[in-house]
XYZ file of C-alpha atoms in Angstrom:
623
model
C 92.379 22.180 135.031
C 95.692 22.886 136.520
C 95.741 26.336 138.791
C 99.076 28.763 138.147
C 99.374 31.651 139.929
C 103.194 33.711 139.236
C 105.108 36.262 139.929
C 106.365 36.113 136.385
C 105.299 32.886 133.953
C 108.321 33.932 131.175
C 111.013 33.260 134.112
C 109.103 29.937 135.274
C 108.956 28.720 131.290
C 112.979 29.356 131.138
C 112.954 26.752 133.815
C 110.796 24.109 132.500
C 112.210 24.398 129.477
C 115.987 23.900 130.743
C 114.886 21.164 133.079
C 113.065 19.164 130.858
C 114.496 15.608 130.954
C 117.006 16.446 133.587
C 116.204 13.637 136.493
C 118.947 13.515 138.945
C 120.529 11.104 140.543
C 118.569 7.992 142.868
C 117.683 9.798 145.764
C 115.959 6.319 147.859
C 119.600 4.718 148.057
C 121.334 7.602 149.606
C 119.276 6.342 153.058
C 120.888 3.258 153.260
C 124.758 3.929 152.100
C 127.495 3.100 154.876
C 130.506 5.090 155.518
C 132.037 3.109 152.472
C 129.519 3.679 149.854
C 128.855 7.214 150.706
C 132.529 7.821 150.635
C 132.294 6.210 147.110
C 129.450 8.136 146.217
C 130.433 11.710 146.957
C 133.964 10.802 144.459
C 131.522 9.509 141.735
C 129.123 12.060 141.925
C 131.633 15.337 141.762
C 134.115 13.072 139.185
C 136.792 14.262 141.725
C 139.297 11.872 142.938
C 140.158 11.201 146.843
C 144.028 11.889 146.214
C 142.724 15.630 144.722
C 141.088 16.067 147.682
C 144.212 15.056 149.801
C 146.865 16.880 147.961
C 144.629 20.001 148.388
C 143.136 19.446 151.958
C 145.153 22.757 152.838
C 143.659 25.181 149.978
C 140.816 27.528 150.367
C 138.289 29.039 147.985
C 136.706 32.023 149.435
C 133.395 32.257 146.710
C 134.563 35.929 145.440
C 137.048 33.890 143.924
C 134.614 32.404 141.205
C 131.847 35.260 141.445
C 130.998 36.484 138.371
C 131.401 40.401 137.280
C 128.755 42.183 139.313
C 129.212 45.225 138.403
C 128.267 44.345 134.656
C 125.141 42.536 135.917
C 123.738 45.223 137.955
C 123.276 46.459 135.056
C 119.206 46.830 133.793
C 120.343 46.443 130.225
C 123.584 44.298 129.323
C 125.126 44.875 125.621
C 126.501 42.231 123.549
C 130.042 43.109 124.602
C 128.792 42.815 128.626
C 127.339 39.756 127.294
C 130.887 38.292 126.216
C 132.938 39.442 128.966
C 131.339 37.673 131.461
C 132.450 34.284 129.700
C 129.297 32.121 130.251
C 128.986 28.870 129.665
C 125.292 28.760 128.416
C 123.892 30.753 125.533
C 121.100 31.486 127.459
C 122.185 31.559 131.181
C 120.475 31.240 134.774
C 122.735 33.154 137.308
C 121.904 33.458 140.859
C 122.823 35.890 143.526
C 123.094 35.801 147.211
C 121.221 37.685 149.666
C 124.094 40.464 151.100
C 123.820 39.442 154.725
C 126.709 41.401 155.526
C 126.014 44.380 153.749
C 123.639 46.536 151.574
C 125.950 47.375 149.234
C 124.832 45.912 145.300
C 128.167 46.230 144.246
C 129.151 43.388 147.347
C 126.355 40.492 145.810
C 128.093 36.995 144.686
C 126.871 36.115 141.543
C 127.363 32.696 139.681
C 126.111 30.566 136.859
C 124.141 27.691 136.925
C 125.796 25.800 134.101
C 123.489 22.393 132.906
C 125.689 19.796 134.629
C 125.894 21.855 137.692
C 122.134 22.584 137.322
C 121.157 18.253 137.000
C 124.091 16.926 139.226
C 123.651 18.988 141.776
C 120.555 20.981 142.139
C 117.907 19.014 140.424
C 119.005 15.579 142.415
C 119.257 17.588 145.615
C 115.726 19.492 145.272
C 114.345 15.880 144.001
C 115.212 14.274 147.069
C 114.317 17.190 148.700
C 110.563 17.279 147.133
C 109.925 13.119 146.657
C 110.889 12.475 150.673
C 108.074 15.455 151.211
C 105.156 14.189 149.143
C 106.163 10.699 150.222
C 102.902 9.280 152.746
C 105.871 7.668 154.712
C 105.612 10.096 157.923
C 106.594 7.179 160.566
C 108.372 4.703 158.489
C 110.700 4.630 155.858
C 110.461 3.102 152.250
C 110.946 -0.554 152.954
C 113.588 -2.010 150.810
C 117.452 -3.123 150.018
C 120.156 -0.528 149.825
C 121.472 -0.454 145.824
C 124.324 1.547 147.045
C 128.009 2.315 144.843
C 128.862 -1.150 145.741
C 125.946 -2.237 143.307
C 126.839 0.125 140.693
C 123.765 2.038 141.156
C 125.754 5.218 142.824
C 124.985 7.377 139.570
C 121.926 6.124 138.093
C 119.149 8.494 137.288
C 116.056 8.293 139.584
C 114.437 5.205 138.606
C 112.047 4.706 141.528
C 108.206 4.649 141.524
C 108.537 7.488 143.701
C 110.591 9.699 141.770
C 109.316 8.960 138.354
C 105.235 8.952 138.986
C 104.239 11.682 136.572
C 100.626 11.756 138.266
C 99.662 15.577 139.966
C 101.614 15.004 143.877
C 99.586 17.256 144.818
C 99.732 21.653 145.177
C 103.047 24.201 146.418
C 102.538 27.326 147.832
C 105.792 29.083 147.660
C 106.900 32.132 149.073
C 110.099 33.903 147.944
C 111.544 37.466 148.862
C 111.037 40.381 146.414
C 113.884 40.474 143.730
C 116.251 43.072 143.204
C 115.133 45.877 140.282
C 117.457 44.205 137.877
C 116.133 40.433 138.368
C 114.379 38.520 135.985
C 114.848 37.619 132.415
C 115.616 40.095 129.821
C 117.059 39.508 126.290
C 120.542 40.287 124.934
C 120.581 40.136 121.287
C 119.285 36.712 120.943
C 120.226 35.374 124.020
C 118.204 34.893 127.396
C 119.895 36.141 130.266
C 118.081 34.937 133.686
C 118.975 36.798 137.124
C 117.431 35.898 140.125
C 118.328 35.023 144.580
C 119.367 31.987 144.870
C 116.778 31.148 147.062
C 114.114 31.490 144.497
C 116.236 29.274 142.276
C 115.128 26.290 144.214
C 111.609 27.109 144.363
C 111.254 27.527 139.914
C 113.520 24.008 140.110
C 110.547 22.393 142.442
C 107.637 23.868 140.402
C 109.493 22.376 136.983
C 110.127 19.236 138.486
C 106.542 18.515 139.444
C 104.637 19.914 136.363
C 100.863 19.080 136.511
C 101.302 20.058 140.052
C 98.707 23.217 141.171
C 100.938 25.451 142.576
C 101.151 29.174 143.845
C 104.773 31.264 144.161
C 104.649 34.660 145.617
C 106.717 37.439 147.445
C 106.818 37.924 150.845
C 105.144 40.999 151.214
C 102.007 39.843 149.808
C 101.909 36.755 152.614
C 98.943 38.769 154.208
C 96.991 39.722 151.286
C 93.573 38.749 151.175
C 94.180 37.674 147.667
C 97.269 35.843 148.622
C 95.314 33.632 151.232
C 92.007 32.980 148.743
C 94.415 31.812 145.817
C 96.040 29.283 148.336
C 92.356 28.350 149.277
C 92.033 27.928 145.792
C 94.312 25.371 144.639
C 93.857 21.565 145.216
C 94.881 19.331 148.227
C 98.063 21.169 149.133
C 101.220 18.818 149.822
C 103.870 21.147 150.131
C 104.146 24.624 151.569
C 107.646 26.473 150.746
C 107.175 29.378 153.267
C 109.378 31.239 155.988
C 107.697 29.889 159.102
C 107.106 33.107 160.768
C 104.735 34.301 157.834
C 102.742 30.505 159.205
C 103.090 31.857 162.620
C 101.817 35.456 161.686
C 98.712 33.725 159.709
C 98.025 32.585 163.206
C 97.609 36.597 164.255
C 94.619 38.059 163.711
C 95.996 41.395 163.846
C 98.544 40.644 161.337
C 95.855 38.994 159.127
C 93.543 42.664 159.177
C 96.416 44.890 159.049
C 97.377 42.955 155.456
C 93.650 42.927 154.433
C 93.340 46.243 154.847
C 96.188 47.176 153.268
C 95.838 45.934 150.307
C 92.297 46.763 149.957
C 93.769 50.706 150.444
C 95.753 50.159 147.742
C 93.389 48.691 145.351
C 91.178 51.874 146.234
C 93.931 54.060 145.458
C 94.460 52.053 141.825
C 90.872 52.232 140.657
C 90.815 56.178 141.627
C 93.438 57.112 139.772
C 92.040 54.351 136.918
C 88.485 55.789 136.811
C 89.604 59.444 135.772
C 91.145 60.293 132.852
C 93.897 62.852 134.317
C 97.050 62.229 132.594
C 98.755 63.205 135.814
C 97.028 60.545 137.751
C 98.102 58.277 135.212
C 101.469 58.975 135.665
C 101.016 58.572 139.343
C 99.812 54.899 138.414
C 102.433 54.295 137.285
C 104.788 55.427 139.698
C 102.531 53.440 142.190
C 103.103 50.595 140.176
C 106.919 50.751 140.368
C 106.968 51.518 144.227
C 106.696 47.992 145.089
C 102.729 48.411 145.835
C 101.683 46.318 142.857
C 98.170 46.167 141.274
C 96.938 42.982 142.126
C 97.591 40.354 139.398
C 94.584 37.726 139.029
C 95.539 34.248 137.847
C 94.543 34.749 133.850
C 90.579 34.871 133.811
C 89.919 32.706 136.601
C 86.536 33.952 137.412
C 85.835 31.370 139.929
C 88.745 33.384 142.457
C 87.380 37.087 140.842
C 84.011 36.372 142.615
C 85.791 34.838 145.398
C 87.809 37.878 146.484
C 84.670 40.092 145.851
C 82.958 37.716 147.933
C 85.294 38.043 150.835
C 85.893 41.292 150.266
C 82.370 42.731 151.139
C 82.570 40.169 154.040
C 85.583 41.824 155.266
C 84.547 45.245 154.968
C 81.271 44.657 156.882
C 82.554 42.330 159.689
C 86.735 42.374 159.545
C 87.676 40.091 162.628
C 84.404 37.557 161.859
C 86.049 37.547 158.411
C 89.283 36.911 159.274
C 88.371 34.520 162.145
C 86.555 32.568 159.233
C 89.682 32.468 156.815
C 92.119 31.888 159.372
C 89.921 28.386 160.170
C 89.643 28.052 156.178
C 93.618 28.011 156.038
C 94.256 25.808 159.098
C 91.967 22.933 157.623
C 93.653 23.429 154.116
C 96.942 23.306 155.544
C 96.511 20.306 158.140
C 97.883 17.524 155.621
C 100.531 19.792 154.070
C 104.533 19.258 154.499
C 106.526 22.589 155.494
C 109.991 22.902 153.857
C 111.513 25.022 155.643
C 115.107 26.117 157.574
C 113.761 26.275 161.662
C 117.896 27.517 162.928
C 116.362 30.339 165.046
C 112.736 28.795 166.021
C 112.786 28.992 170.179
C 110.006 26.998 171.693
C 107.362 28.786 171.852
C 107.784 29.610 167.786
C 107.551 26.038 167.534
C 104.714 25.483 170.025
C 102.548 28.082 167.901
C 103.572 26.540 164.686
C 102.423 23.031 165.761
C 99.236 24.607 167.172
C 98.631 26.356 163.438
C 99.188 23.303 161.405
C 97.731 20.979 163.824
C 100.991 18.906 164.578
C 101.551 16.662 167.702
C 104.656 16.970 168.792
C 107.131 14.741 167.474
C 105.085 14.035 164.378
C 105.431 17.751 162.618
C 105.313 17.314 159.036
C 108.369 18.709 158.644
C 111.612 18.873 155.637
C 113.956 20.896 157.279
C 116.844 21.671 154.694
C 120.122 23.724 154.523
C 120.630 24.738 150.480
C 123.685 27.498 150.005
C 123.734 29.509 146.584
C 127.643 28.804 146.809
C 127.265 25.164 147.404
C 123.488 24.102 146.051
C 121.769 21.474 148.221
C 123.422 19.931 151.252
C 121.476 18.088 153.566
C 117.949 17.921 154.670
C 115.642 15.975 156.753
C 114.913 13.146 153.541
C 114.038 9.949 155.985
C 110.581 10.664 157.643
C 111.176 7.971 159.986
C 114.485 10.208 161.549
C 113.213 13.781 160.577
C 115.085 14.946 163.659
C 118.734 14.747 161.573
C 119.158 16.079 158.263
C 121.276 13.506 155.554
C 124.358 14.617 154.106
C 123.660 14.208 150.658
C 126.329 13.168 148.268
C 126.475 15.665 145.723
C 129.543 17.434 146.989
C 132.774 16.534 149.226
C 132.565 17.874 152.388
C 135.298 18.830 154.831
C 134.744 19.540 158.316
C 137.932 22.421 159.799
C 138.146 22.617 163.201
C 141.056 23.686 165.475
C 144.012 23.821 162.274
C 142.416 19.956 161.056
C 140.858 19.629 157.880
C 139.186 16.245 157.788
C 136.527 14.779 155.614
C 132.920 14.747 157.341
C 132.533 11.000 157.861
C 136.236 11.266 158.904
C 136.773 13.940 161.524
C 137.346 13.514 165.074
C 135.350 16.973 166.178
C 131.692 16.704 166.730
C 131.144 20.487 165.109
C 133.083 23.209 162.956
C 133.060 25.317 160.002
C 132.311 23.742 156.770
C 133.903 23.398 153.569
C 132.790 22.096 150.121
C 134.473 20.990 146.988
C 132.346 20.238 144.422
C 132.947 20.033 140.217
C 131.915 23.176 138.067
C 133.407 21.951 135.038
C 136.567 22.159 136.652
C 137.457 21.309 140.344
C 136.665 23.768 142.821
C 138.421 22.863 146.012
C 137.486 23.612 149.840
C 135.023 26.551 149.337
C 134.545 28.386 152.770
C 130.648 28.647 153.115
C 130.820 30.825 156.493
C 128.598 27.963 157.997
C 129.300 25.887 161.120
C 127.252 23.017 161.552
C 126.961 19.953 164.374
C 128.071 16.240 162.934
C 125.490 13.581 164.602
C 126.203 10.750 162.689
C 129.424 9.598 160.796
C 128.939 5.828 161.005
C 126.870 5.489 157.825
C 125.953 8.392 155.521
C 126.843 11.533 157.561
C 123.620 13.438 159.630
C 124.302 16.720 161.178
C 121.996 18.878 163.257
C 119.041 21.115 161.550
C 121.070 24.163 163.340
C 123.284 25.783 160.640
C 125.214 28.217 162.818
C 126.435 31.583 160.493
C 129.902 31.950 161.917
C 131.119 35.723 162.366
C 131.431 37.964 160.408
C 132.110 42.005 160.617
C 128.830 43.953 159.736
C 129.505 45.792 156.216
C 126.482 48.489 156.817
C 126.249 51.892 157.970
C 124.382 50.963 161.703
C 123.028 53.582 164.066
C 124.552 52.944 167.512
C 123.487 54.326 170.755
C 125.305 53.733 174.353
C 127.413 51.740 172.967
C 131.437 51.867 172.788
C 132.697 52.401 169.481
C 134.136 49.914 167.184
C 133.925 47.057 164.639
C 130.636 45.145 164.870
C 130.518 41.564 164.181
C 127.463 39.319 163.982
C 127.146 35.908 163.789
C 126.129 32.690 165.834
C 129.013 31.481 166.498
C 132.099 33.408 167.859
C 135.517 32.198 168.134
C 137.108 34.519 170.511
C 141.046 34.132 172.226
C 139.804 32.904 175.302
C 136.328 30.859 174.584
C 133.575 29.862 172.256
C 130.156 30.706 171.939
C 128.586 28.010 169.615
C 125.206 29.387 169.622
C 124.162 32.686 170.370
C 120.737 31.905 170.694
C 121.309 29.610 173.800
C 122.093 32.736 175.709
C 119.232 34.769 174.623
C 117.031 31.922 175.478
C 118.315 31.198 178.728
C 117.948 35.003 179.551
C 114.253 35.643 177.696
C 112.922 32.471 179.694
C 114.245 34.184 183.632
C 113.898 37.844 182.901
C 112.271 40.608 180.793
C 114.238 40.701 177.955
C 113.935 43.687 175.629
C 113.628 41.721 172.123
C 113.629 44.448 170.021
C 117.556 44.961 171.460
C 120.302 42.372 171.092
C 122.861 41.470 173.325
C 126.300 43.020 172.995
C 129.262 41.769 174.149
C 131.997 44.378 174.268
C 135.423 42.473 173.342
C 137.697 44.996 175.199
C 140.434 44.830 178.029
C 137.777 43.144 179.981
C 135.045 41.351 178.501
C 131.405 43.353 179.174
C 127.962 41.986 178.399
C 125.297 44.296 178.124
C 121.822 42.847 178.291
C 119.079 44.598 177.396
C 116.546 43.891 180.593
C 113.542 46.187 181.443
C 114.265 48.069 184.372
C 111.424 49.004 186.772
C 113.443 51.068 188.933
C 116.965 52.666 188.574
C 118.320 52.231 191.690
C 122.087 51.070 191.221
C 121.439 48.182 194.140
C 118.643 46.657 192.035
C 120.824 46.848 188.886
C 123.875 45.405 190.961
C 121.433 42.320 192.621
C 119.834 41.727 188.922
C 123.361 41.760 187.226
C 124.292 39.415 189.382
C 121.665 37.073 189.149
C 121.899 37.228 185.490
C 125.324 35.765 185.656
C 124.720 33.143 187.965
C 121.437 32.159 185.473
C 124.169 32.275 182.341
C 126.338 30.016 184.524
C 123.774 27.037 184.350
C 122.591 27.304 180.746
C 123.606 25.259 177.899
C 126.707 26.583 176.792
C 130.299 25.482 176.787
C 132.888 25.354 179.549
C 135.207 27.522 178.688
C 132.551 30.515 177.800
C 131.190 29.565 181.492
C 134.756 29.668 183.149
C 135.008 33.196 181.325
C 131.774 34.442 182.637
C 133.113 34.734 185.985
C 135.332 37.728 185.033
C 132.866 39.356 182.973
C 131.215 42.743 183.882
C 127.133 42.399 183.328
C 125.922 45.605 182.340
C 122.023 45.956 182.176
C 121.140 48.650 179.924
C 117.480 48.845 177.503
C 118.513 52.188 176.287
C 121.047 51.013 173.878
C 120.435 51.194 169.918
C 122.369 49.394 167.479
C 120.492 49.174 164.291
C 120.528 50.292 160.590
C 120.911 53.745 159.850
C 117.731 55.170 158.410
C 115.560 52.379 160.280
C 114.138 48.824 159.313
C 111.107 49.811 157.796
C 113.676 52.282 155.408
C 115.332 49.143 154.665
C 112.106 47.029 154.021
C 110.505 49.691 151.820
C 114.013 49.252 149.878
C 114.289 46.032 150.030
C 110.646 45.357 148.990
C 111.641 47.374 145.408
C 114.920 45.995 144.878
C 116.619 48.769 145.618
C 118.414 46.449 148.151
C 119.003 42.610 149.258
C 116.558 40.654 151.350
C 120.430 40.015 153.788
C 119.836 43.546 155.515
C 116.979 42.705 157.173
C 119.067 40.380 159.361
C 118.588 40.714 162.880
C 121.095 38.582 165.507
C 120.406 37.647 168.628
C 123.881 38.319 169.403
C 126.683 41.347 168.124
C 130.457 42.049 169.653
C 131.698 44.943 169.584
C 135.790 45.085 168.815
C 136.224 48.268 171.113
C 138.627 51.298 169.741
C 140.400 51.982 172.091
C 144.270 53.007 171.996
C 145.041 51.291 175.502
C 143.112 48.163 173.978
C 145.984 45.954 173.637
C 144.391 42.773 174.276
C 143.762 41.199 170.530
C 140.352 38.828 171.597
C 138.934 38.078 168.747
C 140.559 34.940 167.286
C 141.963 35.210 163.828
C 141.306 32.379 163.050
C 137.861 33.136 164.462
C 136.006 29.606 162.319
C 138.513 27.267 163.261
């Protein structure tokens, strides 16, 4: 019998029922195209002609432009007239939102609609590749056969492999997605279904429609270290694929972690069957606030006794020995876990991230079992890591025309001269929708056959739309990012600095670095002190410059760092204002998006300063 357990089964049955019959394009080709046939491909696919693409190489479509009204779908209840005047295209639409990185602001979310040629041309072929090359047993080798590329004709045909197609159970998904905003979900308008959710969970209900007698589990975040959570994965058959941030793996790898959740939510289930066992109407009431808070009574899967005496099971267990018990689960989820495929984005895994997360799901290094993807709400699918056999590079798939900017040139991908650079799309929506900046700079690898770019998608700056808390710190715009364009040098990847620091001294990782774009340029680096003697600050300053001077990071930003004053200061605050775990609490009941909870290795600060006359930050600041 197949094993289900949901967030919410009505939202999950609008998907299967819009996806049914949608296949997508043939993913297995896409491996072998050339230059040519991908070049072929990508016009085919989008039904947009090169000379369109030429004629408006110079255009550029910031997504606000095709947002939908958010201010109407903020709304908990939408009227027929709402209904109209957002001019959908489907009588009963799926609209997605993004995740406010920027900002907390509701008002600020991108919303648009997943119309049913966007939803099979580009999202169901690029999750289908996404999902086949994962439960594919093809870890060191790829599918053996001939390329039946455009030049065959075979550019648009609908997934005819034995892959693709086998209908037989591939095998369970976990899933974890973040909790959705108050107003997401589906709710009814008239006759109509209206469907709101991130777009992040949009790929996940795609996946679990696509692969129907599939076992499969999808829940939120915040319940990653539930000791329900962990028994319903323990549950469910042979698991294939696991959908999951991989610092909720890494944190099933921490005991403490593991307790802290088990207890947790063993508090709140006391809490629930208190207020449950007396017949107050006041305690009722506080139920139900409970219930709305976020803390949710625990939701079994139907009447699946089997788990019920499970949990009850473990339960005891934990309550009589906690670290035996979760010494014993931990083991329990390893073992399940050891033959599973993580899909996941790993942009801002260091090495030791990755060292733990081999050590959890028993990898040698070199052969993780791994799909590393890069999926925009904006854009749908892009690339991921589809050939097993080269699971270093992620493909370039051909559901959209990319353009690579760099430097005032706007060149296709497989066509540009630069090796990295901020990213553009055009793709069809029932009209064409040219050269949408995605705020994403990414590496080019390969351009000799289909393109391959680097697993690193770089966010390239932006200025920081949220009230922040800032202490010791000049005054001024903030702007976070990866990468940074400034008048006088890059910085491609912020990480490389923090990691070059971390590794030599005692980094304080709760703090970022700053870099204070001002007459003179002035990195402040959060380093424990021991002592506060100025000499040992001056000696450590400059040692941390010389250390910055042989890491990994471009010439020009090295050439720079010889005029740049190295402050080392741990006393400096530069965070959200009313705290993180304000934020998460908010975030958790959808009061705000999952974006605020953004942390960046790396901020400048744009001083204010009336004798600041020295403009640093480039304009043009992803070009």
């Amino acid at each position: 019998m197949k094993i289900e357990y949901d967030t919410d089964y009505l939202l999950q049955n609008i998907f299967n029922k819009k996806i049914n019959g949608m296949k997508g394009l043939d993913w297995i080709n896409w491996l072998y195209y050339d230059k040519e046939e991908y070049e072929d491909a990508i016009f085919k696919n989008t039904g947009i002609e090169e000379h369109q693409i030429i004629s408006n190489v110079e255009k550029t479509t910031q997504s606000r432009e095709f947002s939908l009204n958010g201010n109407l779908l903020l709304k908990e209840t939408l009227n027929d007239e709402d209904f109209q005047n957002l001019e959908l295209t489907d009588k009963n639409p799926i609209l997605i939102h993004t995740s406010g990185t920027s900002g907390g602001d509701l008002s600020k979310l991108k919303w648009f609609e997943i119309t049913d040629n966007s939803m099979e041309k580009i999202w169901v072929s690029g999750i289908r590749a996404i999902y086949d090359s994962s439960f594919l047993e093809w870890y060191t080798e790829p599918y053996v056969g001939k390329s039946n590329g455009s030049k065959n004709n075979n550019t648009n045909n609908t997934s005819n492999s034995k892959y693709a197609h086998n209908n037989d159970s591939k095998g369970a998904m976990v899933f974890l997605i973040p909790s959705g905003l108050q107003i997401d979900g589906v709710s009814k308008v008239d006759d109509n279904y209206l469907t709101r959710l991130y777009g992040f969970e949009l790929t996940q209900r795609i996946a679990i429609a696509l692969y129907p007698r599939s076992d499969y589990l999808i829940d939120h975040y915040s319940k990653a270290y539930n000791l329900s959570t962990i028994l319903k994965i323990l549950s469910l058959g042979k698991i294939a694929i696991i959908a999951v941030p991989y610092n909720v793996i890494m944190n099933w790898n921490n005991p403490k972690k593991l307790k802290e959740g088990f207890e947790k939510e063993l508090k709140d289930m006391k809490k629930l069957t208190n207020l449950i066992d007396t017949n107050n109407l006041e305690n009722l009431e506080n139920l139900e606030n409970l219930e709305n808070s976020g803390d949710k009574k625990i939701k079994h899967n139907d009447n699946n006794t089997e788990f019920y005496n499970e949990y009850i099971k473990y339960k005891n267990k934990f309550e009589q020995n906690p670290e035996k018990t979760v010494k014993e689960l931990q083991n329990r989820l390893k073992e399940k876990l050891k033959d599973a495929v993580l899909i996941s984005g790993t942009t801002y895994m260091i090495k030791r991230q990755w060292d733990d997360l081999r050590s959890f799901m028993g990898w040698k290094k070199g052969q993780e079992r791994l799909t590393n993807v890069y999926i925009g709400s904006e854009i749908g699918p892009f690339s991921a890591t589809i050939n097993k056999a080269d699971n270093y590079r992620q493909y370039v798939m051909p559901l959209t025309i990319p353009i690579l900017e760099r430097k005032n040139s706007r060149e296709l991908l497989t066509r540009s001269k630069y090796d990295y650079g901020n990213l553009l799309i055009s793709k069809m929506d029932g009209y064409p929708i040219y050269n949408i900046d995605t705020g994403d700079v990414i590496t080019l690898l390969d351009k000799k056959r289909i393109p391959k770019i680097s697993g690193e998608i770089l966010r390239a700056n932006f200025k920081v739309n949220l009230d922040m808390v800032v202490k010791n710190l000049p005054k001024g715009d903030i702007i976070a990012g990866d990468y940074f364009r400034l008048k006088d040098f890059e910085i491609v990847n912020s990480k490389e600095i923090t990691s070059c620091i971390s590794d030599k001294f005692n980094l304080d990782k709760n703090n970022p670095i700053i870099l204070v774009n001002s007459e003179k340029y002035r990195l402040i680096v959060p380093i424990k002190l021991e002592k506060d003697k100025a000499t040992v600050q001056l000696e450590l300053a400059q040692k941390v410059k010389e250390e910055l001077e042989v890491c990994p990071i471009e010439d020009d930003l090295k050439k720079a760092l010889k005029d740049f004053e190295i402050e080392l200061n741990e006393n400096i605050t530069i965070e959200p204002k009313g705290g993180r775990e304000e934020l998460l609490k908010k975030v958790k009941s959808g009061e705000m998006p999952k974006g605020v909870l953004k942390k960046w290795n790396l901020y400048v600060i744009n001083e204010d300063s009336k004798n600041n006359k020295k403009s640093n930050m480039d304009k043009n600041s992803k070009k």
